[in-house]
Short mmCIF file of C-alpha atoms in Angstrom, two decimals:
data_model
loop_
_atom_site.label_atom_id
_atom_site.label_comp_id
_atom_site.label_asym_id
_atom_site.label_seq_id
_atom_site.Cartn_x
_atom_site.Cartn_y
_atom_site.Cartn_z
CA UNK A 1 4.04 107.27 -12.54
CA UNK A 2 7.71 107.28 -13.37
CA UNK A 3 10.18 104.35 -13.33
CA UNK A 4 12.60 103.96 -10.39
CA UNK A 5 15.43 104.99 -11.95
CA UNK A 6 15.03 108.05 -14.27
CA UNK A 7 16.99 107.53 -17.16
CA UNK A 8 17.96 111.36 -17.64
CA UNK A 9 18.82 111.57 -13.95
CA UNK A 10 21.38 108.29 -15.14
CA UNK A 11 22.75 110.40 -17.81
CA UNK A 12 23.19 113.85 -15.41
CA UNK A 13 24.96 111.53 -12.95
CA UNK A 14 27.52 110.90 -15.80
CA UNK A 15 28.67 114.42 -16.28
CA UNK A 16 32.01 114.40 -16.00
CA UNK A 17 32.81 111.28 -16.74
CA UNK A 18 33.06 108.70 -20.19
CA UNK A 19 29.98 108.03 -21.91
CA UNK A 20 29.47 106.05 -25.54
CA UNK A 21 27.12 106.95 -27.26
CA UNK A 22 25.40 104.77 -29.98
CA UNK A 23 23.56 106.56 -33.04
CA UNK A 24 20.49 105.51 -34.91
CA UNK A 25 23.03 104.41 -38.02
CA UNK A 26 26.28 102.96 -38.45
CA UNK A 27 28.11 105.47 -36.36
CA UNK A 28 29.33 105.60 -32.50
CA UNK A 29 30.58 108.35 -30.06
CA UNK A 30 32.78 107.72 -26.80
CA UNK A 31 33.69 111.18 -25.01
CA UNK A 32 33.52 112.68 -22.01
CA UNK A 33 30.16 114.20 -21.26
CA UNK A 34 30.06 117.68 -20.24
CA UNK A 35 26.12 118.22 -19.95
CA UNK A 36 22.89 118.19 -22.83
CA UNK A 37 19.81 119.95 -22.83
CA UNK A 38 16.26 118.74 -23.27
CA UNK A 39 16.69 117.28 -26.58
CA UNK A 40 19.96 115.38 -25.55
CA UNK A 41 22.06 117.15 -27.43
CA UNK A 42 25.23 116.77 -25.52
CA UNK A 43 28.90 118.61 -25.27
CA UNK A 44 31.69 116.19 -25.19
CA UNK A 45 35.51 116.26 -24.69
CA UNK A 46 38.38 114.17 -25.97
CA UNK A 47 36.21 112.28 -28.66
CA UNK A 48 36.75 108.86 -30.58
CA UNK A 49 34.24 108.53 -33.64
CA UNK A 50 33.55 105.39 -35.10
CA UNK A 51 31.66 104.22 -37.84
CA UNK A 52 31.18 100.72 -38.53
CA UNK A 53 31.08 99.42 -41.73
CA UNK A 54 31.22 96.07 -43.33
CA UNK A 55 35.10 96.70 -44.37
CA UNK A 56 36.09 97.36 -40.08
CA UNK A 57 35.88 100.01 -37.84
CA UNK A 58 36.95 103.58 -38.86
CA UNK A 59 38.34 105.72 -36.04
CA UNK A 60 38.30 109.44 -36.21
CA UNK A 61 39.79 111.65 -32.94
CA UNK A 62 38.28 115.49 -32.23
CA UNK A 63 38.51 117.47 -29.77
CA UNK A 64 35.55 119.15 -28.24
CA UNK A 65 32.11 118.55 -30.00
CA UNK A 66 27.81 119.37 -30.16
CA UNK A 67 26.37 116.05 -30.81
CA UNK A 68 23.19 116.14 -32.51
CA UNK A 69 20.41 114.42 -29.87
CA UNK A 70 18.49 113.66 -32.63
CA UNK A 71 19.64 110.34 -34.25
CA UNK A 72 21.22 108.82 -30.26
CA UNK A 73 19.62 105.35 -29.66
CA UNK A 74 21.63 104.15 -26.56
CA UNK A 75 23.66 106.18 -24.52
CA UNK A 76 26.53 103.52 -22.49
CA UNK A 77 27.72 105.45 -19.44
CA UNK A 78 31.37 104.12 -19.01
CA UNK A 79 31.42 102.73 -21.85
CA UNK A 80 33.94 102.13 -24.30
CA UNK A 81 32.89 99.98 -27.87
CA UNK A 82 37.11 98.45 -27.64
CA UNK A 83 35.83 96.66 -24.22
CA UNK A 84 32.98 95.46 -25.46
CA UNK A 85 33.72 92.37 -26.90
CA UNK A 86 31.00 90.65 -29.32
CA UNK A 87 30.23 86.98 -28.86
CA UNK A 88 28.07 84.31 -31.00
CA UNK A 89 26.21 82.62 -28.41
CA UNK A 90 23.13 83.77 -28.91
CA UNK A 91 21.37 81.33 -26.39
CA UNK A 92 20.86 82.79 -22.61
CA UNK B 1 -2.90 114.98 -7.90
CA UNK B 2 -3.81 111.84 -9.95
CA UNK B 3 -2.18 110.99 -13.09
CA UNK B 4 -4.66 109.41 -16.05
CA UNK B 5 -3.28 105.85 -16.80
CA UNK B 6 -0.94 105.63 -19.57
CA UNK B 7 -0.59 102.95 -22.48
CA UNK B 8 2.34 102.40 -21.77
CA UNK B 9 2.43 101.14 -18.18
CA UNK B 10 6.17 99.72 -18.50
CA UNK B 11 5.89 99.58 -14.19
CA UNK B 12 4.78 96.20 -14.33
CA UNK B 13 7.80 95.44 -16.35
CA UNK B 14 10.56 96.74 -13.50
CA UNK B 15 12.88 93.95 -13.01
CA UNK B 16 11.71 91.82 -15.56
CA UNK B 17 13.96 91.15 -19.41
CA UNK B 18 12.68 92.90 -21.81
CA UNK B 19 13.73 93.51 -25.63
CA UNK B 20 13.72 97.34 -27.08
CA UNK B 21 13.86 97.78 -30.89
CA UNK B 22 14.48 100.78 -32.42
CA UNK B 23 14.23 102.96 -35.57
CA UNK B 24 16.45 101.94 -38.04
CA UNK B 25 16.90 98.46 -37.35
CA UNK B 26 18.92 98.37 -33.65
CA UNK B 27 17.95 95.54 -30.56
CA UNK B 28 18.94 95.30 -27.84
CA UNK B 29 17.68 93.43 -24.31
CA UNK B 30 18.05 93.60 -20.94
CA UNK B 31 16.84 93.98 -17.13
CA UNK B 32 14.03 97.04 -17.00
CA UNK B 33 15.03 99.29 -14.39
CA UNK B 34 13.41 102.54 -14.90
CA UNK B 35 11.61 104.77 -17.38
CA UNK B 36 10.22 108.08 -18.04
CA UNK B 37 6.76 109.80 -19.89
CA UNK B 38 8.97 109.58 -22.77
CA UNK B 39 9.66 106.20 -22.86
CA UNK B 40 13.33 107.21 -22.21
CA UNK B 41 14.45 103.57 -20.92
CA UNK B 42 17.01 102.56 -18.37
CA UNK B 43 18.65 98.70 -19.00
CA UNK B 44 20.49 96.95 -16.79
CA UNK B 45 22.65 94.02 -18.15
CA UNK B 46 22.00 95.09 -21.01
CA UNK B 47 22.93 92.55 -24.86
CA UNK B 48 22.93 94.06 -27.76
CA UNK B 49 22.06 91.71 -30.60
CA UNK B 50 24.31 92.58 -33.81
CA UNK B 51 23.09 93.14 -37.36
CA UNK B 52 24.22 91.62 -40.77
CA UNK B 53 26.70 94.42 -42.08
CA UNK B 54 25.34 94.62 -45.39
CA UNK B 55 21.73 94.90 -44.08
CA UNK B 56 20.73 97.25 -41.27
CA UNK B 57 17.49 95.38 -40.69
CA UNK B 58 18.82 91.53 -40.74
CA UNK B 59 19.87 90.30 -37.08
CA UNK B 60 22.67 88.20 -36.88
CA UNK B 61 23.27 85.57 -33.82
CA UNK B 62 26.48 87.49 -32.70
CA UNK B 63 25.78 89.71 -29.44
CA UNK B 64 27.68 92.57 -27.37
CA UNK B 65 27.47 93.27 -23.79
CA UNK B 66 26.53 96.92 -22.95
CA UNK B 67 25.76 96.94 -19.44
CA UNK B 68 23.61 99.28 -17.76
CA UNK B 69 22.36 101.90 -20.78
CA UNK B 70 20.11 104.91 -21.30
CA UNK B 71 17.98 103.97 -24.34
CA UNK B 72 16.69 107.46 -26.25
CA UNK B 73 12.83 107.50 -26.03
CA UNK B 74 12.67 109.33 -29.75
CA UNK B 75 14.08 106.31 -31.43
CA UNK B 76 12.54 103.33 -29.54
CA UNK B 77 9.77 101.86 -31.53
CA UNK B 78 9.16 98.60 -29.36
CA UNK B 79 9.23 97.82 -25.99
CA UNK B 80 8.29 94.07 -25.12
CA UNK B 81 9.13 91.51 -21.83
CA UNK B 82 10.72 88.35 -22.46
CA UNK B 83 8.62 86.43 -20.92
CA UNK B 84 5.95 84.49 -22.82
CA UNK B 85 7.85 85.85 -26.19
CA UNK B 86 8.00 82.68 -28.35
CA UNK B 87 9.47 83.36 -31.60
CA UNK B 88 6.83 81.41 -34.28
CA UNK B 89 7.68 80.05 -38.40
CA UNK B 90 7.45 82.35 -40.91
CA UNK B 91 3.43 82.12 -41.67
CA UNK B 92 4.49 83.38 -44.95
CA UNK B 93 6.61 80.63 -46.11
CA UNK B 94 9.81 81.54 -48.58
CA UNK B 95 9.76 85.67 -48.34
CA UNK B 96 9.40 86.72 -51.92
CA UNK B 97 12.21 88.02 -53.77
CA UNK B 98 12.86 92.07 -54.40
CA UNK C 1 31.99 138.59 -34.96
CA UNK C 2 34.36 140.57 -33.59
CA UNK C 3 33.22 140.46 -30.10
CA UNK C 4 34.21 136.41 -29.97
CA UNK C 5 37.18 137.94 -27.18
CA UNK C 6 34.58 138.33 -24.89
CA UNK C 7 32.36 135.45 -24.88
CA UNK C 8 35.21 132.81 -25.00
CA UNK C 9 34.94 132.35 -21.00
CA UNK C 10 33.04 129.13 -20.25
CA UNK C 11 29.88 130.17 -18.88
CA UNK C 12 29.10 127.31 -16.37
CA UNK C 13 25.95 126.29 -14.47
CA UNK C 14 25.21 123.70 -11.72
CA UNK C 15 23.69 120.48 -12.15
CA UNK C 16 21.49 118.93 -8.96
CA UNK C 17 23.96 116.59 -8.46
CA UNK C 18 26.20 119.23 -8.16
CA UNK C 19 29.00 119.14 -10.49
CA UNK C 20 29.46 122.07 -13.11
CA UNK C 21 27.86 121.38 -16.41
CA UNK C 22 28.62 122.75 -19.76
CA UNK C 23 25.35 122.64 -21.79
CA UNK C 24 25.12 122.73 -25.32
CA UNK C 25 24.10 126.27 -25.62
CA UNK C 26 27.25 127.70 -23.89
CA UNK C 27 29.61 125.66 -26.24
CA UNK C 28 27.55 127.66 -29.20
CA UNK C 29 28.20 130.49 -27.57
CA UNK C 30 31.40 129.89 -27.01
CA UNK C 31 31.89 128.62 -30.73
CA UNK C 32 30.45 131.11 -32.56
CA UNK C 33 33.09 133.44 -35.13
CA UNK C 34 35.72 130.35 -34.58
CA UNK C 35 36.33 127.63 -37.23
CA UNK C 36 34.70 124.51 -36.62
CA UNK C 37 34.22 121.35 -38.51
CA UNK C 38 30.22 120.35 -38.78
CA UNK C 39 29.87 116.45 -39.58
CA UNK C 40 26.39 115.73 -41.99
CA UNK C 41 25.17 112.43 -41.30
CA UNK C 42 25.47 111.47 -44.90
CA UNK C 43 29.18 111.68 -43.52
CA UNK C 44 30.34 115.08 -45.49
CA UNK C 45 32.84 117.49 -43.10
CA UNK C 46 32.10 120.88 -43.50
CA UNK C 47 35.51 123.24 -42.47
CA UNK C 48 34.50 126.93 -41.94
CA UNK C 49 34.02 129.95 -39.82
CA UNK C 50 30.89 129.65 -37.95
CA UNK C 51 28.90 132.87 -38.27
CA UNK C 52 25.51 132.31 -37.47
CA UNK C 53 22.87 129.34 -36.09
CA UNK C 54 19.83 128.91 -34.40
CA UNK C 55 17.90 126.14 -31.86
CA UNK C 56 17.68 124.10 -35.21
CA UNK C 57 21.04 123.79 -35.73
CA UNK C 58 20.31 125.42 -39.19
CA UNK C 59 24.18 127.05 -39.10
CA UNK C 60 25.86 129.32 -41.34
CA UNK C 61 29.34 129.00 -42.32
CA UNK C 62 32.41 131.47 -44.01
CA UNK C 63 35.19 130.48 -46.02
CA UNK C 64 33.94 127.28 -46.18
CA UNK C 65 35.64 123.62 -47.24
CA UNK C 66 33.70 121.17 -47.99
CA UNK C 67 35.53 117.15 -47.68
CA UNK C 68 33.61 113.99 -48.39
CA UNK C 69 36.12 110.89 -47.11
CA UNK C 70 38.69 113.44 -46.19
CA UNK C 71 38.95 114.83 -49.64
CA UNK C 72 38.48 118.17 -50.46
CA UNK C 73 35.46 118.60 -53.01
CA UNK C 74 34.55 122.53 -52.62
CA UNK C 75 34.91 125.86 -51.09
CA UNK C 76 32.74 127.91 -50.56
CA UNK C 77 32.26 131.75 -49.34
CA UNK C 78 29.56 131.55 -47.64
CA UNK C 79 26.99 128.45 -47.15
CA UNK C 80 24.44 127.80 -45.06
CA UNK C 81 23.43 124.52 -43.28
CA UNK C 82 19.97 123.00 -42.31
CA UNK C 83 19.66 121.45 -38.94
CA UNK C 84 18.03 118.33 -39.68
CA UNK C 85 21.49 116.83 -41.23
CA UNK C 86 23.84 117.50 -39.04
CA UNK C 87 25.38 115.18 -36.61
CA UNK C 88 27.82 117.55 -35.23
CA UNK C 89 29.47 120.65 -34.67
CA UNK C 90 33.12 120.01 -33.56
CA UNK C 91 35.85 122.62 -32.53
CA UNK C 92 39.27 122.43 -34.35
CA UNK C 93 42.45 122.66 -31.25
CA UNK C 94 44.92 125.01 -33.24
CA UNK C 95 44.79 127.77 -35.91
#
């Protein structure tokens, strides 16, 4: 039995719109998300790269890209790693 | 047509906090609200907990709100509720020095 | 190679919810004989013609550049790419 909300029906729903997309490493991807196939591989427009190191945040612009499915861990739809702000209050 | 029972029966979970680690050292936690065969995960209100910058695999206390996330079945490693999780002293004592 | 002309047109197919989606096997279609720039995720840029790939992203490039930090290390004629390291294929806007 599947879960209510089907998490690759959540990212179909997004087409069209921003997603950010966090890889298994240091790096991030906000674009918007033109479709993916089975694998989650996924075409996006208009892309900011980051990759976040100990020294800051390094930005990189493109313009249309294939993202490799293979290394995504969370996938924000939305998103955008600038809003995000962190906080140190680790207590909830 | 009946399904055979899985493992990982994450149904009882719906609704409830749960934490999600992944390969390579990521956590994050947050409100279970739906999953597939693949343990392809849907958070709601979803905190990610932030690691030391000079080591991938050492958590920090700092935190980031995601929201409601898609978390890639391939790379989760863990899937755990909140509830009942109690975090215990290092049985081990001082970890030994590499 | 030559025939790029041709297949440029975005091929586009319906998703349920309705709204036309671009999949990733049109945009390699629709890449293929045009430079791109293919990101390893050790973080090397590779700047070439892309002449061949397959489902495994294994891709081979002409007159290739190869940059590490934005640098320029190498060129190359011809090289070919396995799948397993890349993190992405990228189109460049002008040239």
């Amino acid at each position: 039995m599947a879960g209510r909300l089907l998490p690759l029906e959540l990212v179909d729903r997004c087409i069209g719109s921003r997603i950010w997309v966090i890889m298994k490493g240091d790096k991030e991807v906000v674009g918007t998300l033109r479709g993916f196939d089975e694998y989650v591989n996924m075409v996006l427009d208009d892309v900011t790269e980051y990759t976040v190191t100990a020294a800051g945040r390094e930005k990189n612009q493109l313009d249309q890209i294939l993202l490799n499915g293979n290394n995504v861990c969370i996938m924000v739809p939305g998103g955008d790693p600038e809003a995000s702000s962190s906080s140190s209050s680790s207590s909830s | 047509m009946t399904s055979k029972p899985t493992v990982l029966d994450l149904e009882k979970y719906i609704d409830q906090e749960v934490s999600v680690k992944f390969q390579g050292g990521r956590e994050v936690r947050g409100i279970l609200k739906g999953f597939d065969p693949l343990v392809n995960v849907v958070l709601d209100e979803c905190v990610e907990t932030l690691r030391d910058p000079n080591d991938a695999y050492r958590l920090t206390d700092k935190t980031r709100r995601l929201g409601l996330v898609v978390c890639r079945g391939l790379q989760v490693s863990l899937v755990c509720p909140n509830e009942g999780l109690q975090e215990i002293e290092n049985p081990f004592g001082q970890q030994p020095q590499i | 190679m030559s025939e790029q002309a041709t297949e440029t047109k975005k091929t586009t197919t319906t998703t349920t919810t309705g709204k036309a989606k671009y999949q990733p096997s049109d945009f390699l279609k629709a890449v293929l004989g045009r430079p791109v720039i293919v990101k390893l995720n050790s973080g090397v840029s590779y700047r070439g013609i892309l002449a061949c790939l397959d489902g495994y992203m294994n891709i081979a490039m002409e007159q290739t550049e190869e940059y590490d930090d934005g640098q320029l290390k190498a060129k190359y004629g011809d090289c070919f790419i396995r799948g397993n390291n890349v993190h992405y294929i990228s189109t460049i806007k002008r040239r």
